[in-house]
Amino acid sequence: MRGLVLSAGAANVITTTSLDQWPQDAWEFGISSTPGRTMPVAFETLRLGRPLQPWGRANLLGPTPADPNRTGLIYRQIDDNDGLAYGGNLEVTPPLPNHPLGRIVVGTMPAAQTTFLARQQVQGPLIELNTNWLLVGHIDEFMAFASVGPTPAWQVVWSDPLWGMNLLNSVPAEEPLFYDSPTTELMFGTATGGSANTLLDDTPGVDFTTGPAWQFVRIYDGPGARQIAEIVDRTPNTLTIGTVWRFEHVEELENAILGGLTAVTRRFGSWFAGNEPQGGSRYAVVTGAKMWSMIDPQISDFVDVPALITAGELDVDSRLAVRSNAAWNNIVLAQSALNPALAGSGGFTNFVPALYLGDPDSARSMFAYIPGLVNFQEWNGQLWMPRPFGPRVSGKDVFETAVENAFGAANVHFIDNWDTYHRLFGEVHCGTNVIRDPPAEYQQWWENAP
């Protein structure tokens, strides 16, 4: 990101606080205008007591290159801190026929903030979407506005979890998700035997000792399926394993990711009893994998657990399909609330594939399983998107291919935000913010208000 910004000659600011890397949530940037005077402002959300609040007041207010006099602060005075009021839950539409300054779009949000926003009038009435089905509860987890791509008109972009499921259906079952990088090496095989702590393949695709430095092996089909183990030793045809993890179904996986003490199933130095690999066990080995942070009940502390899983395992788990349907139903409800307001605007609708986990019958439970592609930042005619680490076909991530086809490959930059944001339930948009120069007509709101 820093390279992209600096190469365009723009200013790049990195917040220096610890334990708070969410600048999208802390503020929204805009202007405050009267005839003869326009002042940039930082609108501070109801986010009291977090480290970025004092950082913002110390670093954002005051003279800037755009305004040598003063950048102002706008905030709703209230002693509260509500995550639903954060900036990731607030967007503004492009200009609309009867609203040339656009309209504010919010998710489920406390009245203390929505009444304050509505009182400004010039970008109202507010469009309110239900976000109570999401763990974090922000609209940037399932929709965004963009003006990038082969069609010059702006667009509203929605997550499409059914498309995500269809992409899983379209790839070979052995293709992994959540490998460590686009250059991670993969190999697939069928075991000819094994023991309590080994996997044997008499004819592996490559000599285990002369090939790449394999780090993890996952059994995705046959005896021992649903297990992943670290590799601690190798002979030409045998892998010796150390720690093993196993999640039988999506519920166990999502509970473990969310920190359930009893959900992490872990053993040291051997496969699960009765689930040792045998002849016919199909496996994948990789040189690296992404990690989830999970509570280990044996030590009551967080540990890293490899996220590696295969497309076939997700595809056959009907529970994930139920969750995808539930997520899609909620997104359709949001579309039915937003799309009528956009009628006649000249924009169009676009989609990105997605997958969510969470209990479809519980409020505030769902989160992006694959890094949320809709949670992007648009800047300088480009989209910065989280790298999805989806299954690959001919060496190319099928989720990335889908996005490049939708927006144009030259307009998209994929950024690895797994460790810094994704496994903390956020993405690129949550971790960035942009101060933009509004057109002149936006500054003269009194001539353009509805």
Tab-separated table of C-alpha atoms in Angstrom, residues 2-445:
chain	number	residue	atom	x	y	z
A	2	ARG	CA	2.718	2.437	0.936
A	3	GLY	CA	4.408	1.938	-2.431
A	4	LEU	CA	1.155	2.490	-4.343
A	5	VAL	CA	0.433	5.696	-2.447
A	6	LEU	CA	3.897	7.196	-2.639
A	7	SER	CA	4.269	6.406	-6.343
A	8	ALA	CA	1.179	8.542	-6.977
A	9	GLY	CA	2.603	11.456	-5.027
A	10	ALA	CA	0.039	11.340	-2.247
A	11	ALA	CA	0.576	11.659	1.481
A	12	ASN	CA	0.759	8.411	3.411
A	13	VAL	CA	0.125	8.430	7.162
A	14	ILE	CA	0.589	5.375	9.360
A	15	THR	CA	-1.044	5.451	12.772
A	16	THR	CA	1.391	4.735	15.563
A	17	THR	CA	-0.922	3.452	18.274
A	18	SER	CA	-0.810	-0.063	19.646
A	19	LEU	CA	-3.809	-2.390	19.912
A	20	ASP	CA	-5.947	-0.293	17.569
A	21	GLN	CA	-5.352	-0.621	13.837
A	22	TRP	CA	-8.858	0.359	12.662
A	23	PRO	CA	-8.746	3.920	11.243
A	24	GLN	CA	-11.881	3.335	9.152
A	25	ASP	CA	-13.853	2.893	12.354
A	26	ALA	CA	-12.537	5.894	14.231
A	27	TRP	CA	-13.478	8.675	11.812
A	28	GLU	CA	-15.188	9.605	8.577
A	29	PHE	CA	-13.756	12.534	6.628
A	30	GLY	CA	-15.752	15.275	4.962
A	31	ILE	CA	-16.283	19.020	4.795
A	32	SER	CA	-18.187	21.695	6.664
A	33	SER	CA	-19.187	24.641	4.472
A	34	THR	CA	-20.819	28.025	4.647
A	35	PRO	CA	-20.778	30.651	1.884
A	36	GLY	CA	-17.206	31.814	1.544
A	37	ARG	CA	-15.698	29.190	3.851
A	38	THR	CA	-15.042	25.454	3.467
A	39	MET	CA	-13.231	23.493	6.148
A	40	PRO	CA	-12.157	19.852	6.062
A	41	VAL	CA	-13.494	17.922	9.036
A	42	ALA	CA	-12.964	14.603	10.753
A	43	PHE	CA	-16.230	13.141	12.030
A	44	GLU	CA	-15.404	11.151	15.150
A	45	THR	CA	-17.696	8.181	15.709
A	46	LEU	CA	-19.037	6.972	19.053
A	47	ARG	CA	-15.828	5.165	19.787
A	48	LEU	CA	-14.673	6.425	23.145
A	49	GLY	CA	-11.754	5.002	25.059
A	50	ARG	CA	-9.936	3.467	22.087
A	51	PRO	CA	-6.299	4.436	21.344
A	52	LEU	CA	-7.002	5.986	17.951
A	53	GLN	CA	-9.277	8.638	19.443
A	54	PRO	CA	-6.519	10.644	21.162
A	55	TRP	CA	-4.150	9.873	18.267
A	56	GLY	CA	-6.642	11.378	15.833
A	57	ARG	CA	-7.212	14.495	17.884
A	58	ALA	CA	-3.463	15.025	18.145
A	59	ASN	CA	-2.605	14.267	14.500
A	60	LEU	CA	-5.630	15.011	12.316
A	61	LEU	CA	-6.707	18.393	13.641
A	62	GLY	CA	-4.909	21.556	12.691
A	63	PRO	CA	-3.196	22.849	9.533
A	64	THR	CA	-3.009	20.554	6.502
A	65	PRO	CA	-1.724	21.092	2.953
A	66	ALA	CA	-5.347	21.264	1.778
A	67	ASP	CA	-6.294	23.848	4.386
A	68	PRO	CA	-3.459	25.812	6.008
A	69	ASN	CA	-5.849	27.234	8.564
A	70	ARG	CA	-7.588	24.375	10.340
A	71	THR	CA	-9.066	20.893	10.006
A	72	GLY	CA	-12.084	20.606	12.225
A	73	LEU	CA	-13.529	17.926	14.456
A	74	ILE	CA	-17.180	16.906	14.491
A	75	TYR	CA	-18.472	14.540	17.103
A	76	ARG	CA	-21.654	13.647	18.941
A	77	GLN	CA	-21.104	14.439	22.601
A	78	ILE	CA	-22.094	11.321	24.518
A	79	ASP	CA	-20.359	9.042	26.972
A	80	ASP	CA	-20.703	5.844	25.004
A	81	ASN	CA	-18.726	3.381	22.885
A	82	ASP	CA	-20.812	1.336	20.498
A	83	GLY	CA	-19.155	-0.784	17.813
A	84	LEU	CA	-22.227	-0.438	15.595
A	85	ALA	CA	-21.575	3.315	15.435
A	86	TYR	CA	-18.097	2.892	13.938
A	87	GLY	CA	-17.151	4.218	10.500
A	88	GLY	CA	-17.184	0.806	8.850
A	89	ASN	CA	-20.948	0.943	9.330
A	90	LEU	CA	-21.397	4.224	7.440
A	91	GLU	CA	-21.153	4.991	3.706
A	92	VAL	CA	-22.463	7.661	1.320
A	93	THR	CA	-24.060	6.901	-2.034
A	94	PRO	CA	-22.853	8.582	-5.214
A	95	PRO	CA	-25.016	11.510	-6.406
A	96	LEU	CA	-28.659	10.567	-6.936
A	97	PRO	CA	-31.284	12.316	-9.105
A	98	ASN	CA	-32.995	14.038	-6.187
A	99	HIS	CA	-29.972	13.996	-3.897
A	100	PRO	CA	-27.009	15.529	-5.738
A	101	LEU	CA	-24.816	15.139	-2.646
A	102	GLY	CA	-25.771	11.490	-2.214
A	103	ARG	CA	-27.437	9.884	0.801
A	104	ILE	CA	-25.912	8.438	3.938
A	105	VAL	CA	-26.185	4.651	4.258
A	106	VAL	CA	-25.810	3.040	7.680
A	107	GLY	CA	-26.183	-0.404	9.139
A	108	THR	CA	-27.882	-1.113	12.430
A	109	MET	CA	-26.668	1.863	14.455
A	110	PRO	CA	-27.466	3.504	17.818
A	111	ALA	CA	-29.980	6.347	17.695
A	112	ALA	CA	-27.510	8.744	19.313
A	113	GLN	CA	-25.544	8.717	16.063
A	114	THR	CA	-28.291	8.300	13.462
A	115	THR	CA	-30.222	11.275	14.830
A	116	PHE	CA	-27.061	13.367	14.715
A	117	LEU	CA	-26.438	12.372	11.078
A	118	ALA	CA	-30.065	12.937	10.080
A	119	ARG	CA	-29.982	16.393	11.649
A	120	GLN	CA	-27.397	17.500	9.053
A	121	GLN	CA	-30.192	17.111	6.436
A	122	VAL	CA	-28.158	17.616	3.257
A	123	GLN	CA	-27.453	13.903	2.741
A	124	GLY	CA	-30.666	12.581	4.214
A	125	PRO	CA	-32.932	10.876	4.765
A	126	LEU	CA	-30.682	8.082	5.988
A	127	ILE	CA	-30.884	4.660	4.349
A	128	GLU	CA	-30.729	2.064	7.138
A	129	LEU	CA	-29.767	-1.565	6.485
A	130	ASN	CA	-29.959	-4.459	8.935
A	131	THR	CA	-26.501	-5.642	10.019
A	132	ASN	CA	-27.524	-7.536	13.147
A	133	TRP	CA	-26.697	-10.860	11.501
A	134	LEU	CA	-22.972	-9.992	11.360
A	135	LEU	CA	-20.503	-10.585	14.166
A	136	VAL	CA	-18.967	-7.119	13.827
A	137	GLY	CA	-22.166	-5.644	12.421
A	138	HIS	CA	-20.823	-3.279	9.731
A	139	ILE	CA	-22.149	-2.702	6.225
A	140	ASP	CA	-18.624	-2.817	4.789
A	141	GLU	CA	-18.732	-6.560	5.435
A	142	PHE	CA	-21.222	-7.081	2.587
A	143	MET	CA	-21.508	-3.941	0.407
A	144	ALA	CA	-19.488	-1.030	-0.973
A	145	PHE	CA	-19.591	1.653	-3.648
A	146	ALA	CA	-16.984	1.813	-6.406
A	147	SER	CA	-16.266	3.665	-9.632
A	148	VAL	CA	-13.618	1.333	-11.041
A	149	GLY	CA	-13.754	-1.039	-13.964
A	150	PRO	CA	-14.449	-1.374	-17.666
A	151	THR	CA	-17.749	0.556	-17.317
A	152	PRO	CA	-17.182	4.169	-16.247
A	153	ALA	CA	-20.425	4.452	-14.256
A	154	TRP	CA	-20.295	3.967	-10.522
A	155	GLN	CA	-21.560	0.716	-9.048
A	156	VAL	CA	-22.817	-0.755	-5.823
A	157	VAL	CA	-20.868	-3.926	-5.016
A	158	TRP	CA	-22.419	-6.756	-2.995
A	159	SER	CA	-20.983	-9.918	-1.496
A	160	ASP	CA	-22.333	-13.090	-3.076
A	161	PRO	CA	-21.868	-16.182	-0.860
A	162	LEU	CA	-23.732	-18.407	-3.325
A	163	TRP	CA	-21.154	-17.490	-5.945
A	164	GLY	CA	-18.476	-18.441	-3.427
A	165	MET	CA	-20.084	-21.867	-2.995
A	166	ASN	CA	-20.318	-22.310	-6.773
A	167	LEU	CA	-16.612	-21.557	-7.128
A	168	LEU	CA	-15.847	-24.280	-4.580
A	169	ASN	CA	-17.970	-26.656	-6.658
A	170	SER	CA	-16.026	-25.788	-9.807
A	171	VAL	CA	-12.533	-26.771	-8.643
A	172	PRO	CA	-10.946	-30.168	-7.904
A	173	ALA	CA	-11.709	-31.428	-4.406
A	174	GLU	CA	-8.054	-31.526	-3.387
A	175	GLU	CA	-7.403	-27.817	-4.044
A	176	PRO	CA	-6.472	-26.105	-0.751
A	177	LEU	CA	-7.608	-22.779	0.615
A	178	PHE	CA	-5.594	-20.575	2.977
A	179	TYR	CA	-2.087	-21.549	1.891
A	180	ASP	CA	0.576	-19.101	3.000
A	181	SER	CA	1.166	-17.145	-0.214
A	182	PRO	CA	0.430	-17.284	-3.964
A	183	THR	CA	3.771	-19.055	-4.425
A	184	THR	CA	3.131	-21.747	-1.785
A	185	GLU	CA	4.015	-25.139	-3.265
A	186	LEU	CA	1.401	-27.889	-3.187
A	187	MET	CA	1.438	-31.620	-3.805
A	188	PHE	CA	-1.336	-34.186	-3.700
A	189	GLY	CA	-1.227	-37.921	-3.219
A	190	THR	CA	-2.908	-41.065	-1.953
A	191	ALA	CA	-1.421	-42.780	1.085
A	192	THR	CA	-0.565	-46.444	0.911
A	193	GLY	CA	-0.480	-46.781	4.702
A	194	GLY	CA	0.451	-45.126	7.952
A	195	SER	CA	0.768	-45.481	11.690
A	196	ALA	CA	-0.076	-43.510	14.804
A	197	ASN	CA	2.322	-40.735	13.794
A	198	THR	CA	3.215	-41.283	10.131
A	199	LEU	CA	1.749	-41.134	6.652
A	200	LEU	CA	3.239	-43.538	4.093
A	201	ASP	CA	3.130	-43.148	0.316
A	202	ASP	CA	5.179	-45.713	-1.596
A	203	THR	CA	5.064	-43.583	-4.758
A	204	PRO	CA	4.807	-39.918	-3.776
A	205	GLY	CA	4.747	-37.292	-6.498
A	206	VAL	CA	8.197	-36.205	-5.366
A	207	ASP	CA	10.724	-37.635	-2.934
A	208	PHE	CA	9.639	-36.123	0.396
A	209	THR	CA	13.256	-35.414	1.358
A	210	THR	CA	14.429	-33.813	-1.871
A	211	GLY	CA	11.304	-31.848	-2.636
A	212	PRO	CA	10.259	-28.547	-1.028
A	213	ALA	CA	10.289	-28.077	2.736
A	214	TRP	CA	6.771	-29.364	3.338
A	215	GLN	CA	5.255	-27.877	6.492
A	216	PHE	CA	1.712	-29.308	6.801
A	217	VAL	CA	-0.177	-32.352	5.557
A	218	ARG	CA	-3.960	-32.501	5.377
A	219	ILE	CA	-5.985	-35.680	4.857
A	220	TYR	CA	-9.080	-34.532	3.005
A	221	ASP	CA	-10.691	-37.830	2.005
A	222	GLY	CA	-10.683	-41.496	3.065
A	223	PRO	CA	-9.422	-42.889	6.390
A	224	GLY	CA	-8.227	-40.089	8.643
A	225	ALA	CA	-10.100	-37.343	6.777
A	226	ARG	CA	-10.500	-33.838	8.254
A	227	GLN	CA	-7.139	-33.897	9.992
A	228	ILE	CA	-4.211	-31.558	9.480
A	229	ALA	CA	-0.790	-32.089	11.024
A	230	GLU	CA	2.540	-30.347	11.163
A	231	ILE	CA	5.379	-32.284	9.542
A	232	VAL	CA	8.362	-32.835	11.835
A	233	ASP	CA	10.433	-35.373	9.860
A	234	ARG	CA	10.601	-36.966	6.405
A	235	THR	CA	12.018	-39.967	4.608
A	236	PRO	CA	11.691	-40.393	0.832
A	237	ASN	CA	8.206	-41.905	1.215
A	238	THR	CA	7.146	-41.211	4.815
A	239	LEU	CA	5.973	-38.110	6.682
A	240	THR	CA	6.316	-38.070	10.464
A	241	ILE	CA	3.882	-35.692	12.114
A	242	GLY	CA	3.748	-33.689	15.339
A	243	THR	CA	0.728	-31.665	16.443
A	244	VAL	CA	-2.565	-32.688	14.839
A	245	TRP	CA	-5.839	-30.754	14.584
A	246	ARG	CA	-9.238	-31.987	13.500
A	247	PHE	CA	-12.571	-30.213	12.894
A	248	GLU	CA	-15.300	-32.532	11.750
A	249	HIS	CA	-17.894	-29.939	10.732
A	250	VAL	CA	-18.312	-26.227	10.141
A	251	GLU	CA	-19.841	-25.662	13.592
A	252	GLU	CA	-16.694	-26.939	15.279
A	253	LEU	CA	-14.512	-24.790	13.060
A	254	GLU	CA	-16.451	-21.565	13.560
A	255	ASN	CA	-16.721	-22.106	17.321
A	256	ALA	CA	-12.972	-22.618	17.512
A	257	ILE	CA	-12.281	-19.465	15.481
A	258	LEU	CA	-14.568	-17.499	17.791
A	259	GLY	CA	-12.649	-18.783	20.812
A	260	GLY	CA	-14.807	-21.569	22.228
A	261	LEU	CA	-12.718	-23.380	24.841
A	262	THR	CA	-14.111	-26.815	24.020
A	263	ALA	CA	-14.039	-26.454	20.242
A	264	VAL	CA	-10.327	-26.836	19.544
A	265	THR	CA	-9.621	-30.523	19.053
A	266	ARG	CA	-5.903	-31.026	19.372
A	267	ARG	CA	-3.467	-33.884	19.927
A	268	PHE	CA	0.317	-34.014	20.136
A	269	GLY	CA	2.507	-36.343	18.123
A	270	SER	CA	-0.059	-38.692	16.631
A	271	TRP	CA	-3.156	-38.904	14.467
A	272	PHE	CA	-6.481	-39.256	16.229
A	273	ALA	CA	-6.967	-42.759	17.545
A	274	GLY	CA	-8.905	-44.831	15.048
A	275	ASN	CA	-8.299	-42.256	12.299
A	276	GLU	CA	-4.768	-43.113	11.249
A	277	PRO	CA	-4.143	-42.788	7.502
A	278	GLN	CA	-4.472	-46.024	5.591
A	279	GLY	CA	-4.335	-47.077	1.976
A	280	GLY	CA	-6.710	-44.798	0.071
A	281	SER	CA	-6.302	-41.779	2.349
A	282	ARG	CA	-6.061	-38.792	0.026
A	283	TYR	CA	-3.811	-36.009	1.236
A	284	ALA	CA	-2.390	-32.619	0.327
A	285	VAL	CA	0.967	-31.261	1.512
A	286	VAL	CA	1.911	-27.589	1.466
A	287	THR	CA	4.986	-25.513	2.198
A	288	GLY	CA	3.012	-23.051	4.294
A	289	ALA	CA	-0.453	-22.197	5.583
A	290	LYS	CA	-2.339	-19.280	7.081
A	291	MET	CA	-3.268	-19.519	10.757
A	292	TRP	CA	-6.305	-18.903	12.941
A	293	SER	CA	-5.922	-17.744	16.533
A	294	MET	CA	-7.776	-20.185	18.774
A	295	ILE	CA	-8.047	-20.944	22.467
A	296	ASP	CA	-6.219	-24.151	23.400
A	297	PRO	CA	-8.156	-25.680	26.311
A	298	GLN	CA	-5.084	-27.514	27.547
A	299	ILE	CA	-3.231	-24.289	28.311
A	300	SER	CA	-6.157	-21.794	28.384
A	301	ASP	CA	-4.365	-19.479	26.003
A	302	PHE	CA	-4.378	-18.552	22.331
A	303	VAL	CA	-2.423	-20.697	19.898
A	304	ASP	CA	-1.995	-20.622	16.137
A	305	VAL	CA	-3.923	-23.343	14.313
A	306	PRO	CA	-3.398	-23.895	10.566
A	307	ALA	CA	-6.367	-22.693	8.522
A	308	LEU	CA	-5.587	-25.025	5.606
A	309	ILE	CA	-8.666	-26.832	4.250
A	310	THR	CA	-9.653	-28.167	0.829
A	311	ALA	CA	-12.460	-27.198	-1.510
A	312	GLY	CA	-13.952	-30.676	-1.400
A	313	GLU	CA	-14.262	-30.641	2.398
A	314	LEU	CA	-16.167	-27.360	2.332
A	315	ASP	CA	-18.260	-28.337	-0.654
A	316	VAL	CA	-19.658	-31.488	0.968
A	317	ASP	CA	-20.417	-29.796	4.309
A	318	SER	CA	-24.110	-28.952	3.965
A	319	ARG	CA	-23.857	-26.752	7.040
A	320	LEU	CA	-21.773	-24.258	5.087
A	321	ALA	CA	-24.434	-24.152	2.359
A	322	VAL	CA	-27.050	-23.341	5.005
A	323	ARG	CA	-24.884	-20.484	6.234
A	324	SER	CA	-24.335	-19.220	2.706
A	325	ASN	CA	-28.074	-19.217	2.089
A	326	ALA	CA	-28.699	-17.374	5.341
A	327	ALA	CA	-26.068	-14.772	4.510
A	328	TRP	CA	-27.466	-14.334	0.996
A	329	ASN	CA	-30.997	-13.867	2.343
A	330	ASN	CA	-29.783	-11.059	4.595
A	331	ILE	CA	-27.889	-9.451	1.719
A	332	VAL	CA	-30.993	-9.629	-0.487
A	333	LEU	CA	-32.960	-7.821	2.248
A	334	ALA	CA	-30.301	-5.104	2.252
A	335	GLN	CA	-30.537	-4.867	-1.543
A	336	SER	CA	-34.302	-4.443	-1.341
A	337	ALA	CA	-33.778	-1.501	1.018
A	338	LEU	CA	-30.934	0.188	-0.889
A	339	ASN	CA	-31.601	-0.483	-4.572
A	340	PRO	CA	-34.877	1.514	-4.842
A	341	ALA	CA	-33.045	4.576	-3.510
A	342	LEU	CA	-30.458	4.193	-6.285
A	343	ALA	CA	-33.009	4.045	-9.124
A	344	GLY	CA	-32.300	6.433	-11.983
A	345	SER	CA	-28.793	7.179	-10.782
A	346	GLY	CA	-26.987	5.685	-13.776
A	347	GLY	CA	-25.088	3.197	-11.659
A	348	PHE	CA	-25.178	-0.568	-11.849
A	349	THR	CA	-24.836	-3.582	-9.588
A	350	ASN	CA	-21.718	-5.700	-9.280
A	351	PHE	CA	-20.803	-8.705	-7.130
A	352	VAL	CA	-17.799	-10.380	-5.552
A	353	PRO	CA	-17.717	-13.989	-4.300
A	354	ALA	CA	-17.734	-14.547	-0.537
A	355	LEU	CA	-18.106	-17.186	2.164
A	356	TYR	CA	-19.392	-16.534	5.686
A	357	LEU	CA	-19.348	-18.642	8.835
A	358	GLY	CA	-21.644	-18.261	11.815
A	359	ASP	CA	-24.901	-19.575	13.226
A	360	PRO	CA	-27.698	-18.686	10.781
A	361	ASP	CA	-30.215	-18.774	13.644
A	362	SER	CA	-28.327	-16.405	15.937
A	363	ALA	CA	-27.940	-12.635	15.800
A	364	ARG	CA	-24.489	-11.056	15.599
A	365	SER	CA	-22.714	-14.281	14.661
A	366	MET	CA	-21.594	-14.332	11.008
A	367	PHE	CA	-18.146	-13.323	9.809
A	368	ALA	CA	-16.134	-13.534	6.581
A	369	TYR	CA	-14.487	-16.941	6.357
A	370	ILE	CA	-12.606	-16.199	3.149
A	371	PRO	CA	-11.113	-12.668	3.416
A	372	GLY	CA	-14.004	-10.376	2.516
A	373	LEU	CA	-13.367	-9.073	-0.998
A	374	VAL	CA	-16.102	-6.442	-0.688
A	375	ASN	CA	-14.212	-4.920	2.233
A	376	PHE	CA	-11.922	-3.006	-0.133
A	377	GLN	CA	-10.563	0.511	-0.322
A	378	GLU	CA	-10.920	2.529	-3.515
A	379	TRP	CA	-8.249	5.118	-4.172
A	380	ASN	CA	-6.831	6.830	-7.250
A	381	GLY	CA	-8.904	4.728	-9.634
A	382	GLN	CA	-7.768	1.445	-8.079
A	383	LEU	CA	-9.258	-1.116	-5.723
A	384	TRP	CA	-7.167	-2.452	-2.841
A	385	MET	CA	-8.616	-5.838	-1.909
A	386	PRO	CA	-7.686	-8.460	0.662
A	387	ARG	CA	-6.007	-11.461	-0.941
A	388	PRO	CA	-8.557	-14.297	-0.592
A	389	PHE	CA	-6.176	-17.295	-0.646
A	390	GLY	CA	-8.849	-19.343	-2.375
A	391	PRO	CA	-8.426	-22.583	-4.344
A	392	ARG	CA	-6.201	-22.367	-7.392
A	393	VAL	CA	-6.761	-23.656	-10.908
A	394	SER	CA	-3.746	-23.628	-13.236
A	395	GLY	CA	-1.911	-21.735	-10.528
A	396	LYS	CA	-4.458	-18.904	-10.280
A	397	ASP	CA	-6.797	-18.216	-7.355
A	398	VAL	CA	-10.359	-18.619	-8.682
A	399	PHE	CA	-11.675	-15.902	-6.336
A	400	GLU	CA	-9.061	-13.466	-7.643
A	401	THR	CA	-9.941	-14.379	-11.238
A	402	ALA	CA	-13.629	-13.689	-10.570
A	403	VAL	CA	-12.838	-10.245	-9.175
A	404	GLU	CA	-10.460	-9.347	-12.000
A	405	ASN	CA	-13.141	-10.275	-14.519
A	406	ALA	CA	-15.628	-8.037	-12.696
A	407	PHE	CA	-13.413	-4.940	-12.342
A	408	GLY	CA	-10.547	-5.391	-14.788
A	409	ALA	CA	-7.267	-6.984	-13.727
A	410	ALA	CA	-5.360	-3.701	-14.095
A	411	ASN	CA	-7.665	-2.014	-11.575
A	412	VAL	CA	-7.257	-4.446	-8.672
A	413	HIS	CA	-4.400	-4.866	-6.193
A	414	PHE	CA	-4.555	-7.839	-3.817
A	415	ILE	CA	-3.007	-7.286	-0.398
A	416	ASP	CA	-2.239	-9.926	2.217
A	417	ASN	CA	-4.053	-8.665	5.322
A	418	TRP	CA	-4.645	-12.063	6.920
A	419	ASP	CA	-2.552	-11.656	10.072
A	420	THR	CA	-3.054	-7.936	10.655
A	421	TYR	CA	-6.797	-7.755	9.961
A	422	HIS	CA	-8.614	-10.833	8.679
A	423	ARG	CA	-8.207	-13.118	11.652
A	424	LEU	CA	-9.330	-10.204	13.832
A	425	PHE	CA	-12.554	-10.037	11.743
A	426	GLY	CA	-11.664	-7.058	9.545
A	427	GLU	CA	-10.060	-6.385	6.167
A	428	VAL	CA	-8.372	-3.692	4.041
A	429	HIS	CA	-11.237	-1.205	4.265
A	430	CYS	CA	-11.308	-1.474	8.050
A	431	GLY	CA	-7.576	-0.814	8.228
A	432	THR	CA	-7.413	2.243	5.958
A	433	ASN	CA	-9.049	5.616	5.485
A	434	VAL	CA	-8.818	8.215	2.739
A	435	ILE	CA	-9.184	11.998	2.802
A	436	ARG	CA	-10.632	12.953	-0.576
A	437	ASP	CA	-11.089	16.274	-2.364
A	438	PRO	CA	-14.824	16.725	-2.967
A	439	PRO	CA	-16.067	18.371	-6.183
A	440	ALA	CA	-16.971	22.039	-5.944
A	441	GLU	CA	-20.698	21.324	-6.090
A	442	TYR	CA	-20.387	19.266	-2.921
A	443	GLN	CA	-18.874	22.219	-1.131
A	444	GLN	CA	-21.824	24.468	-1.997
A	445	TRP	CA	-24.393	22.227	-0.376
